[in-house]
Short mmCIF file of C-alpha atoms and ligand atoms in Angstrom, two decimals:
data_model
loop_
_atom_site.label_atom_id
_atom_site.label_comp_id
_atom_site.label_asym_id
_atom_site.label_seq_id
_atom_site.Cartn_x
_atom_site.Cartn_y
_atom_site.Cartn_z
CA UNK H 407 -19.64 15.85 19.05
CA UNK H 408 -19.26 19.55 20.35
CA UNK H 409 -20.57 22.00 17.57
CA UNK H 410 -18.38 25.02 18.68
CA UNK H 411 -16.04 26.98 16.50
CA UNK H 412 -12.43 28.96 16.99
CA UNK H 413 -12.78 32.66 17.05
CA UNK H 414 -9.71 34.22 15.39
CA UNK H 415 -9.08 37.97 14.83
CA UNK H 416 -6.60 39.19 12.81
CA UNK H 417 -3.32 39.07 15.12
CA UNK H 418 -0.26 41.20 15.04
CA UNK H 419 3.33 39.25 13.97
CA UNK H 420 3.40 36.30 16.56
CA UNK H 421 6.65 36.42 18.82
CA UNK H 422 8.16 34.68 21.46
CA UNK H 423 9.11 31.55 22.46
CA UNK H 424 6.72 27.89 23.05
CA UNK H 425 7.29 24.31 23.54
CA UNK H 426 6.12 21.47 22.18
CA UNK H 427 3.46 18.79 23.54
CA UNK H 428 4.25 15.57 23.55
CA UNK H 429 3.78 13.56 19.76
CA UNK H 430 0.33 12.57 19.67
CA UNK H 431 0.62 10.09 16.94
CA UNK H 432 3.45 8.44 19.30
CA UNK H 433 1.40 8.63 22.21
CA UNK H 434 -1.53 7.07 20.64
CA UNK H 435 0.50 3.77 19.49
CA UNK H 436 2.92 3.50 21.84
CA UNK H 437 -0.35 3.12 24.75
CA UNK H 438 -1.55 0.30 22.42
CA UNK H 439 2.02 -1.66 23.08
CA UNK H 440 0.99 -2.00 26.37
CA UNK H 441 -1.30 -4.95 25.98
CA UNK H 442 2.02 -7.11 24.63
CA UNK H 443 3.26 -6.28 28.35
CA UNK H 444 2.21 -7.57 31.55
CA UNK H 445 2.80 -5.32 34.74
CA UNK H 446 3.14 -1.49 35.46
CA UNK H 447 4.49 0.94 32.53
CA UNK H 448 4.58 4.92 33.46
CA UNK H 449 4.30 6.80 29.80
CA UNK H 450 5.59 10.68 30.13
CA UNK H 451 4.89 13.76 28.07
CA UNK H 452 1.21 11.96 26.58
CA UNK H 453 -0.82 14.98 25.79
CA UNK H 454 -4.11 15.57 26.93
CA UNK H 455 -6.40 15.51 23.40
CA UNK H 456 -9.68 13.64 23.12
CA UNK H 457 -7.74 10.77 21.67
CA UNK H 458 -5.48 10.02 24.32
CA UNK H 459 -8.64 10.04 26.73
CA UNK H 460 -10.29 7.67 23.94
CA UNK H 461 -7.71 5.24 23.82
CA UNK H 462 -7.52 5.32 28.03
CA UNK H 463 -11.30 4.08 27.63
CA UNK H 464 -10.30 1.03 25.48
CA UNK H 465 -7.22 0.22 27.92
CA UNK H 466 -9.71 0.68 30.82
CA UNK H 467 -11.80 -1.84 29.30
CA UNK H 468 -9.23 -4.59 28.47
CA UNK H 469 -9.09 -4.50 31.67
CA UNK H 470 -5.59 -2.34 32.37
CA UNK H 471 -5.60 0.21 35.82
CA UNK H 472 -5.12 3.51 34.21
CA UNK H 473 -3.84 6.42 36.11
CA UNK H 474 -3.63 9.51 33.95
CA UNK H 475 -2.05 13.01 35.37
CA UNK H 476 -2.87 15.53 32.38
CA UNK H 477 -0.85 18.46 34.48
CA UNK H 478 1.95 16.25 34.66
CA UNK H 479 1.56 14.62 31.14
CA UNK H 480 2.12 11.02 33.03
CA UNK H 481 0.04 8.29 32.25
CA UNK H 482 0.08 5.42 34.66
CA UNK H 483 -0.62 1.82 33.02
CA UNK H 484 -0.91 -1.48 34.53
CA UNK H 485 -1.78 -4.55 32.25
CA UNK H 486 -0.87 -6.99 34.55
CA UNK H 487 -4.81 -7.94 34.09
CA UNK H 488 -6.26 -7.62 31.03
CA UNK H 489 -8.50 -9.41 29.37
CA UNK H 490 -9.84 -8.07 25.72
CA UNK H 491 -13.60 -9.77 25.65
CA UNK H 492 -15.01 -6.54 26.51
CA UNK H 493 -13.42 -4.15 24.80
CA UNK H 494 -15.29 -0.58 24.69
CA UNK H 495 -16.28 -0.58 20.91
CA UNK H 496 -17.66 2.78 20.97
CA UNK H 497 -14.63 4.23 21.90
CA UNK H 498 -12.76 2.24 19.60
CA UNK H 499 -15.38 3.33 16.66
CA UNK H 500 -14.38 7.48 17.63
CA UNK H 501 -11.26 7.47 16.30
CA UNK H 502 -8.80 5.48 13.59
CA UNK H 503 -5.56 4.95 15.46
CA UNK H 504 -7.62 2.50 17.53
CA UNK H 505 -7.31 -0.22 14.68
CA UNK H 506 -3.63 -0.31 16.48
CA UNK H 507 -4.95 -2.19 18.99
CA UNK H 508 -5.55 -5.06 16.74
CA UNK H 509 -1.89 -6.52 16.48
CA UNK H 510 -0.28 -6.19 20.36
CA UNK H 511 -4.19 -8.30 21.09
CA UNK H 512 -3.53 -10.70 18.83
CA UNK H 513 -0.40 -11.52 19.47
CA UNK H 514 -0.60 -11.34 23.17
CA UNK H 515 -4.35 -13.18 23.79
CA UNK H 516 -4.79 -14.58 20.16
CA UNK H 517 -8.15 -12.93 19.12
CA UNK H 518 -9.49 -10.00 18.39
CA UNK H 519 -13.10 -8.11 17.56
CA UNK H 520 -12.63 -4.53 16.55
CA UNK H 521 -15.15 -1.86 15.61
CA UNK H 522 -14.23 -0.40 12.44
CA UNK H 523 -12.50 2.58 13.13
CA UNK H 524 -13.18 6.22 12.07
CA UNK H 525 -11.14 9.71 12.62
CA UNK H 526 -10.78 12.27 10.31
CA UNK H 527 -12.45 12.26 7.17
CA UNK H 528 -9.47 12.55 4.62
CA UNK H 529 -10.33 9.55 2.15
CA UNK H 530 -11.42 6.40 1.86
CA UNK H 531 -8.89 5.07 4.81
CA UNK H 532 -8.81 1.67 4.50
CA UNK H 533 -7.05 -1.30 6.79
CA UNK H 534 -6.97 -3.85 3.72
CA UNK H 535 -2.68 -3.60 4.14
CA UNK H 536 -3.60 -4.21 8.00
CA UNK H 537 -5.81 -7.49 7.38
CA UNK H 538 -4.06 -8.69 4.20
CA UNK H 539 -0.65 -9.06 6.14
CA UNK H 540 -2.02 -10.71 9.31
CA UNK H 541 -3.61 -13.48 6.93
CA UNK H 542 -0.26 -13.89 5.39
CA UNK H 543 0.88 -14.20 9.03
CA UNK H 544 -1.27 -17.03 9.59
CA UNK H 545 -4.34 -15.26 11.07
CA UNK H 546 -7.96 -15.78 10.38
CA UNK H 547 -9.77 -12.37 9.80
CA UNK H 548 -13.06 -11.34 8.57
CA UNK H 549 -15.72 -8.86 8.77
CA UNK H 550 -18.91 -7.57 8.95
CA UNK H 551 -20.93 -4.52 8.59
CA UNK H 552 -19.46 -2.96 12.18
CA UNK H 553 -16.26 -5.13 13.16
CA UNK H 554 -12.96 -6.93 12.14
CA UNK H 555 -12.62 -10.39 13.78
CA UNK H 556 -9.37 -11.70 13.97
CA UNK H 557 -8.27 -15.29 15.54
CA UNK H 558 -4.63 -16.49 15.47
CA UNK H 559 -3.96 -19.15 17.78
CA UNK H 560 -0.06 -18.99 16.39
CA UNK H 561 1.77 -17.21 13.74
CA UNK H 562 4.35 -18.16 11.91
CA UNK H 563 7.23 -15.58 11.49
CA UNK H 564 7.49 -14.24 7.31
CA UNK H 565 8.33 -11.37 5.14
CA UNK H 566 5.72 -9.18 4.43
CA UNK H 567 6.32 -6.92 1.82
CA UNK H 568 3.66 -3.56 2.44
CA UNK H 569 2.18 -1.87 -1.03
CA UNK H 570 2.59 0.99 0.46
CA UNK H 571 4.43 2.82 3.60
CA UNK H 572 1.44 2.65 5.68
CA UNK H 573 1.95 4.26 9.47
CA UNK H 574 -0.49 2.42 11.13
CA UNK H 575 0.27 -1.19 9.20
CA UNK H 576 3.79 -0.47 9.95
CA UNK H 577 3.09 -0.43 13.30
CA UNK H 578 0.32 -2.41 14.21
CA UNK H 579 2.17 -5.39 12.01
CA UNK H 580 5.60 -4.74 14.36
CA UNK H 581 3.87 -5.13 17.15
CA UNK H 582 2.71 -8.25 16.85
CA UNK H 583 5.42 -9.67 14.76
CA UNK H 584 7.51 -8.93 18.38
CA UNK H 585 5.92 -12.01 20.11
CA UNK H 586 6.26 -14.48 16.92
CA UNK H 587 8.46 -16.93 16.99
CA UNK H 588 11.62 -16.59 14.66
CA UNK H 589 13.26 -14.17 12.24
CA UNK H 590 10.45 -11.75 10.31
CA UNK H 591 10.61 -8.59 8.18
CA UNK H 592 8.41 -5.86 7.23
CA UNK H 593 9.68 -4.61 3.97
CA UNK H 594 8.56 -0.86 2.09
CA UNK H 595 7.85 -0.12 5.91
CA UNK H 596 7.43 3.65 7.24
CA UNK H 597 10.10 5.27 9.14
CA UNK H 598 8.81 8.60 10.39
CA UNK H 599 9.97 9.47 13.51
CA UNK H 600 6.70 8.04 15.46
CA UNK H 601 7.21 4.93 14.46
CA UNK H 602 11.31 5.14 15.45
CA UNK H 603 9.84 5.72 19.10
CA UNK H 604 7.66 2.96 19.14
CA UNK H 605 10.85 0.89 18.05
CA UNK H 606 12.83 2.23 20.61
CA UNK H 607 9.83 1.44 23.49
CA UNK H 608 9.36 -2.31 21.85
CA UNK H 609 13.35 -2.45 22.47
CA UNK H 610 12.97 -0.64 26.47
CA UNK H 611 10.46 -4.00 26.58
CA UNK H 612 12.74 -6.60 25.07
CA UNK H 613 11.71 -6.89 21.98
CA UNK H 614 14.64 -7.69 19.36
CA UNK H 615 14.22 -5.38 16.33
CA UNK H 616 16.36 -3.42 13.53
CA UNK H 617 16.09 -1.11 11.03
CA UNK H 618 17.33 -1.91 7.94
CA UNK H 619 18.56 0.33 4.78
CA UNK H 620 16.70 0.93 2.58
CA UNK H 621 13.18 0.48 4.51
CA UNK H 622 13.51 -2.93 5.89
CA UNK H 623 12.16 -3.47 9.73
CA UNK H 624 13.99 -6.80 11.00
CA UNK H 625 11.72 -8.46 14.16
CA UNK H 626 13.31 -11.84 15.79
CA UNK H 627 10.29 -12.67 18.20
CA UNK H 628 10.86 -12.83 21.95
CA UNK H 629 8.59 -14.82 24.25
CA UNK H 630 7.85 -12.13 26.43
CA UNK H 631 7.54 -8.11 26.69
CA UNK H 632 8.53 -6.18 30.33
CA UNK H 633 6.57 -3.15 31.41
CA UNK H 634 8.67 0.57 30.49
CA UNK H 635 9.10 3.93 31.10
CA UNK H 636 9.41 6.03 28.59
CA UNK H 637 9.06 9.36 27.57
CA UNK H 638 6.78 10.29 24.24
CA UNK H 639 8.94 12.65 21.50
CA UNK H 640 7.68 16.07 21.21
CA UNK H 641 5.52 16.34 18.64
CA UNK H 642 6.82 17.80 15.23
CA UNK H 643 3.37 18.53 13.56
CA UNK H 644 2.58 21.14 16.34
CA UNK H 645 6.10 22.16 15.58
CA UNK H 646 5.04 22.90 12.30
CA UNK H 647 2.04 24.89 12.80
CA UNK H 648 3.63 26.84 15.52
CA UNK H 649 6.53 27.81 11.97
CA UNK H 650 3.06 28.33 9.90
CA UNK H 651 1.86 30.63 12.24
CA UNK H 652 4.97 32.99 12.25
CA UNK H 653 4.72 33.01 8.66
CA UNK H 654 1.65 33.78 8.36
CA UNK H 655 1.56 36.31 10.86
CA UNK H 656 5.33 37.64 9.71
CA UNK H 657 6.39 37.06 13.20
CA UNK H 658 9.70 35.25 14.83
CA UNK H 659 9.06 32.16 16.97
CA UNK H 660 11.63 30.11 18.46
CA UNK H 661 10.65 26.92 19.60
CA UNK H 662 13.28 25.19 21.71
CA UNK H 663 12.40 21.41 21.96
CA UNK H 664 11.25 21.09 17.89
CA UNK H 665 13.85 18.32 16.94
CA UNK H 666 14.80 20.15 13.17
CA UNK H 667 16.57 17.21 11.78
CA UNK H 668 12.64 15.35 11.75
CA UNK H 669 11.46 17.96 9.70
CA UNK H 670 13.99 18.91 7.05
CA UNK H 671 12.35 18.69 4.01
CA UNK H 672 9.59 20.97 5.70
CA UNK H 673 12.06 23.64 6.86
CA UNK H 674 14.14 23.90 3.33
CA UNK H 675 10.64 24.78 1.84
CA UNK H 676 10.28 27.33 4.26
CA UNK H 677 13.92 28.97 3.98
CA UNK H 678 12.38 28.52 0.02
CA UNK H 679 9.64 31.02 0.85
CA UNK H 680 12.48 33.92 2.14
CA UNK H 681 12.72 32.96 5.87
CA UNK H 682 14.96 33.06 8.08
CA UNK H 683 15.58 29.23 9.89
CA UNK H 684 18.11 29.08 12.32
CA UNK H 685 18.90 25.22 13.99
CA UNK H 686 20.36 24.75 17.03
CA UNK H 687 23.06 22.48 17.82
CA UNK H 688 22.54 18.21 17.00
CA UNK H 689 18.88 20.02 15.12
CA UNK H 690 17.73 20.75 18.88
CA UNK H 691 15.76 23.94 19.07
CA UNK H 692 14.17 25.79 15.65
CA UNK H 693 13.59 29.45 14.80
CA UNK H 694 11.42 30.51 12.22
CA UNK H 695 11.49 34.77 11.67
CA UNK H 696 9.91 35.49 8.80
CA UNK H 697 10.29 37.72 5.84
CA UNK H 698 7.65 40.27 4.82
CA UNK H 699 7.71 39.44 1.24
CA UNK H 700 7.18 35.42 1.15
CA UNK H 701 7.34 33.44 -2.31
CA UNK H 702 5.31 30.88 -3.09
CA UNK H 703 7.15 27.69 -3.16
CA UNK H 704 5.84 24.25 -4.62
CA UNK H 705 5.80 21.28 -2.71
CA UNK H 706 4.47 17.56 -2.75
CA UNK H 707 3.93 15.05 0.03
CA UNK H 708 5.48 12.06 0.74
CA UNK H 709 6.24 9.30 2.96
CA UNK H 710 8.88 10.42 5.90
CA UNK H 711 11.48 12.00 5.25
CA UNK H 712 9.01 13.12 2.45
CA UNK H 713 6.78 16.49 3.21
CA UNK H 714 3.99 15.30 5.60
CA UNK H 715 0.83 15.35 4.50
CA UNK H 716 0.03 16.02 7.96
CA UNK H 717 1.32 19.63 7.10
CA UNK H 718 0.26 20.08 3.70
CA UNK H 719 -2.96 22.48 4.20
CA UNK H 720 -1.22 23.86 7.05
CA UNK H 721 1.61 24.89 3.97
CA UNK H 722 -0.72 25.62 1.73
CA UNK H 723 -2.25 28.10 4.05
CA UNK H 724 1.02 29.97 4.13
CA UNK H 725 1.61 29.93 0.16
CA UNK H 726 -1.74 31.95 0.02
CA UNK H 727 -0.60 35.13 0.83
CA UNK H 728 3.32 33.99 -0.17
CA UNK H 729 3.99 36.05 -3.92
CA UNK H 730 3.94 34.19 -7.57
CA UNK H 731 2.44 30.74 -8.17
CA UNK H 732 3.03 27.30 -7.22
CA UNK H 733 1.82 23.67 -7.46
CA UNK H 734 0.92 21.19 -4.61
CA UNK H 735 1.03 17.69 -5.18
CA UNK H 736 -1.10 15.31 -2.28
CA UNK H 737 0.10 11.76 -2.74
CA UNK H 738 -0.81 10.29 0.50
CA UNK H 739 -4.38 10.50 1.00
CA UNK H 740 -6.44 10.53 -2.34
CA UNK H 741 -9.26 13.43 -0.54
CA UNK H 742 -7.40 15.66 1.39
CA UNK H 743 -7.78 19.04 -0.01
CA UNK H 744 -11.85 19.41 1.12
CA UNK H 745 -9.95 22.91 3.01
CA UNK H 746 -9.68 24.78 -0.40
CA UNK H 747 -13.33 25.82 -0.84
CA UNK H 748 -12.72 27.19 2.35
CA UNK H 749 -9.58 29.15 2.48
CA UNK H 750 -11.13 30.72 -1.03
CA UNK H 751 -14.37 31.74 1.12
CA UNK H 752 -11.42 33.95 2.81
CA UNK H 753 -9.78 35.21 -0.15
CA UNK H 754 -6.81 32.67 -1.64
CA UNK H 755 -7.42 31.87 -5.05
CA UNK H 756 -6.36 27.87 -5.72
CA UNK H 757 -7.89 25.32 -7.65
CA UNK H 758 -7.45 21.79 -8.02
CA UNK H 759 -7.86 19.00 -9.61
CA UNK H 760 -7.71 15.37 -8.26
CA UNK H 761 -4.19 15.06 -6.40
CA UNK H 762 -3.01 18.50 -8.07
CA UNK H 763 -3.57 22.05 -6.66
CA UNK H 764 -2.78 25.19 -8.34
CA UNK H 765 -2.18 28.05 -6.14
CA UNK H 766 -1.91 31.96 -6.92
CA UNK H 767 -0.50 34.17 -4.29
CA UNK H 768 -3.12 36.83 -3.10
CA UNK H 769 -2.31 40.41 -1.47
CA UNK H 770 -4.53 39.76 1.55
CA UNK H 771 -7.28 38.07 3.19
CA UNK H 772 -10.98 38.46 4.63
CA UNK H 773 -13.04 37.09 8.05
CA UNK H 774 -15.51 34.62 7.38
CA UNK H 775 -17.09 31.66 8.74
CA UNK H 776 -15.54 28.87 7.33
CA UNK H 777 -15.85 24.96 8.08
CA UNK H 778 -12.59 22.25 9.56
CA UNK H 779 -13.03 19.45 7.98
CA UNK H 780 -10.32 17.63 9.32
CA UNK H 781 -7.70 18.62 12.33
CA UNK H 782 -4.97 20.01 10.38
CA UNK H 783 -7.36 21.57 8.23
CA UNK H 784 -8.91 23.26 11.06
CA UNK H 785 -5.98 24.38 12.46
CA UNK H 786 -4.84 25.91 8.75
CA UNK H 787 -7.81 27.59 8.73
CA UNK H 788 -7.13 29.31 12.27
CA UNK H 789 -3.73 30.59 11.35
CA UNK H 790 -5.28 32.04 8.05
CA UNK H 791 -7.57 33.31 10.36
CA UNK H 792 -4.75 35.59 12.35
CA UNK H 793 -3.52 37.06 8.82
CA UNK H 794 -6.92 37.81 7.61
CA UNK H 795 -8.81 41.12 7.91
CA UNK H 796 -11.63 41.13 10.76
CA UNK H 797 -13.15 38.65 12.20
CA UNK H 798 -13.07 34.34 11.42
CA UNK H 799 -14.88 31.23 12.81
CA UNK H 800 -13.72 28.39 12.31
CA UNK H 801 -16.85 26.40 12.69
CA UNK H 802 -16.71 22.46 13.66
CA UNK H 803 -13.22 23.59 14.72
CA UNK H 804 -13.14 22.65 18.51
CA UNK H 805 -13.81 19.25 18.26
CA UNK H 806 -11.20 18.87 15.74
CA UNK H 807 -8.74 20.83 17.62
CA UNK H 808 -8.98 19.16 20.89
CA UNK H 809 -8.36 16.34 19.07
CA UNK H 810 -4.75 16.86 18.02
CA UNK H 811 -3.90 19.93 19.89
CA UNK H 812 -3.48 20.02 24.02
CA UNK H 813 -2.94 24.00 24.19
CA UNK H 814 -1.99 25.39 20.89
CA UNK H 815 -4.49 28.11 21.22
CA UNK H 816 -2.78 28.85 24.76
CA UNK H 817 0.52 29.34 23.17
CA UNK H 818 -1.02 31.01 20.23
CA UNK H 819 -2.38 33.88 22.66
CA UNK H 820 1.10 33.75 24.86
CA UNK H 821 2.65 34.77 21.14
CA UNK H 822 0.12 37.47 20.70
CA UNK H 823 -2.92 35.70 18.77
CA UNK H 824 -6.34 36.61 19.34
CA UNK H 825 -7.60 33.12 19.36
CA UNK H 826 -10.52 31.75 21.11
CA UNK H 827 -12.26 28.31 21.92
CA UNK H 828 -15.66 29.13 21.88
C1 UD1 O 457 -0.94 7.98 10.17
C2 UD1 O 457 -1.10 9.19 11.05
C3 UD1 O 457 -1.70 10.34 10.27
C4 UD1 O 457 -0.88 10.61 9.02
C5 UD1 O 457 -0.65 9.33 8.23
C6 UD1 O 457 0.31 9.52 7.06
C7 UD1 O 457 -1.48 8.20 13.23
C8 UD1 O 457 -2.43 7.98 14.36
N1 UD1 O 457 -1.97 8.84 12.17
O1 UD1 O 457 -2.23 7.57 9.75
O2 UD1 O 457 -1.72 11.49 11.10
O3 UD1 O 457 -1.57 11.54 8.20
O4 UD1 O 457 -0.10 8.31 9.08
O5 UD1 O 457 1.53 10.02 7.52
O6 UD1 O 457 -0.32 7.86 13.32
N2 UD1 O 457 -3.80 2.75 3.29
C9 UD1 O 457 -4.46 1.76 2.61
N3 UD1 O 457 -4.69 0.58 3.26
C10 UD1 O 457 -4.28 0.36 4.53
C11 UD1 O 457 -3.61 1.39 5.23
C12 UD1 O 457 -3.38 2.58 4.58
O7 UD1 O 457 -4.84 1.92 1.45
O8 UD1 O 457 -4.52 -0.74 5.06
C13 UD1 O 457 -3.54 4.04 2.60
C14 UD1 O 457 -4.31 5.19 3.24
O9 UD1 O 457 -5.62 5.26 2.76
C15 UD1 O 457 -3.45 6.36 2.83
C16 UD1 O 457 -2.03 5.79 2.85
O10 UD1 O 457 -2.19 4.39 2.78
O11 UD1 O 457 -3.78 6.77 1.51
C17 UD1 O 457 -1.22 6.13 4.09
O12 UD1 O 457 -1.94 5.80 5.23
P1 UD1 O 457 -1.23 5.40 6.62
O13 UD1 O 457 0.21 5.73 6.54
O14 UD1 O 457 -1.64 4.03 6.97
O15 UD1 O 457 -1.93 6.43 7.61
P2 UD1 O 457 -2.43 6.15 9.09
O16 UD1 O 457 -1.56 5.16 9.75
O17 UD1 O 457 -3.90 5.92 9.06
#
């Protein structure tokens, strides 16, 4: 793991216009897929991040013929060869979103041995909704110390019923539920807009699915998936970092490919704080110009179209120099609030207890070395960073950036930020 840190000075009011990357938490599952396919996909708009490159490892070592173009964004996959003996466990062990892998394996060559996966340390993280449902499904899976073993000669098509919206059960359940035979349902199942595009690539394959109100996910198997070509959404969580950013900074940033209508709940809390949002036309294109006298506005996360926890210390950041008080309620991950400590090394003044924070609005901020915990966290801590007085390092941040970010500190600096990679 690089040790380096982001170097942020405090920035004058960011302004100007960026565009979005390509969803990494799309790109990430929708690679995966490719092992229910046999023959030559082309993915476009896959950002370059440390993941993606993970996840080409563990396609390279089922045996796919990986091309990948990171000026172009195009990734070139051809499964019509795999085999999954061999898997690259130590790739599979760097990250979480590998576990994804499990169902499209399964389903396609009927077992399965998977490092446990790791990522970003924001709780416990289990997979128990992951294993619990392929049992139900008919497979055999167990563990020990460093792997998950799965073996399913055939499953047998059923409703599973999730305790909880899980993203990555969700999707790794879908999957494989797209190869077996007859009329299955995921029911409670997550919606957000990542998992919509891996719908719509399962459908560009063949693969016979619905969504149904209220958050129902209807799969009729098919005996066979075709190779695609698709192109990856843009990817709303830079989106909303990029709209942290000008609020932190009190600057105007338009950012024509953020799709507004996947991020609503988001942007009303913003418009909440005193900004000004403007939408374009069908939610295509959003503009964030920000007041100079922000209010602190309360907020709790949620499943999509919930707030996303994915932006919740990234929001937080921006309530600490917002005026008043406010509350913020974390009910997706049980331990993601280890940023606080650090934002109050710089200044804001919140405290919290379990899932609850308490938050009072401060006048301004100071430069310190401060430690990323996790990627958004990190890349909170950089945009506090460009409001703050002097000097901030954001240490352990690289690694965590370059996970989730392909050249957010490039478009930073085109708006004006003094932001560094060091
Ligand atoms: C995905 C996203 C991540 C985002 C999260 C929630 C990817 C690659 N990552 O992660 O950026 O923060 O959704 O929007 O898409 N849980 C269990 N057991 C399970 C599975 C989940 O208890 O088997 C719990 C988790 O600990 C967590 C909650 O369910 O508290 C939600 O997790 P989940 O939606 O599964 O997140 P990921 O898919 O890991």
């Amino acid at each position: 793991m690089s040790m380096g840190y982001v170097f942020v000075k405090q920035s004058r009011p960011l302004i100007g216009e960026v565009s979005l990357s390509g969803a990494k938490n799309a790109a990430l599952v929708i690679m995966a897929s490719l092992l229910l396919t046999r023959g030559k996909s082309i993915l476009r708009n896959i950002p370059a991040l440390t993941d993606v490159y993970e996840m080409i490892l563990i396609l390279k070592s089922a045996g796919a013929i990986v091309e990948y173009d990171a000026q172009e964004n195009i990734l070139n996959v051809d499964t019509t060869h795999i085999d999954p003996q061999n898997l690259n466990q130590e790739a599979i062990r760097k990250f979480r979103a590998s576990i994804l892998i499990l169902g499209p394996i399964l389903a396609q060559y009927k077992e399965a041995k998977i490092a446990m996966p790791g990522g970003c340390a924001i709780g416990a993280r289990p997979v128990d909704y992951h294993i619990k449902n392929f049992q139900k499904l008919g497979a055999e899976v167990w563990q020990d110390q460093d792997c998950l073993y799965a073996k399913a000669p055939k499953m047998n098509a059923q409703r599973l019923v999730l305790d909880y919206p899980s993203v990555g059960a969700t999707e790794n359940l879908l999957m494989a539920l797209t190869l077996v035979d007859g009329e299955s349902w995921i029911v409670n199942a997550a919606l957000e807009p990542e998992v919509l595009d891996l719908i719509t690539v399962l459908q560009k394959m063949g693969a016979c699915i619905e969504v149904c109100p209220p958050a129902m996910i209807k799969i009729t198997g098919v005996s066979k998936l075709n190779p695609v070509d698709h192109s990856i959404i843009s990817d709303r969580l830079e989106a909303g970092s990029l709209l942290i950013a000008s609020s932190i900074t009190k600057g105007d940033i338009f950012i024509p490919n953020a799709n507004a209508y996947e991020m609503e709940l988001f942007l009303m809390k913003l418009e909440e704080m005193g900004h000004t949002i403007t939408v374009g036309k069908n939610g295509e294109g959003v503009r964030l110009k920000a007041t100079k006298t922000p209010r602190a506005v309360s907020f709790k996360t949620g499943p999509y179209p919930g707030f996303p926890t994915d932006l919740q210390a990234l929001m937080m950041a921006a309530q600490t120099i917002a005026q008043g008080n406010c509350n913020i309620v974390e009910t997706v991950f049980e331990n993601r609030f280890m940023h606080i400590p650090e934002m109050n090394k710089m200044g804001a003044k919140i405290s919290a207890t379990g899932h609850y924070a308490q938050l009072e609005g401060v006048q301004g901020l100071v430069g310190t070395d401060v430690i990323a915990t996790d990627l958004r966290a990190a890349c909170a801590l950089v945009l506090l960073g460009l409001a703050a007085d002097g000097e901030t390092r954001v240490q352990n941040g690289v690694h965590h950036w370059k996970r989730g970010y392909e050249t957010l500190d490039e478009k930073l600096r085109s708006l004006g930020a003094f932001v560094e990679l060091r």
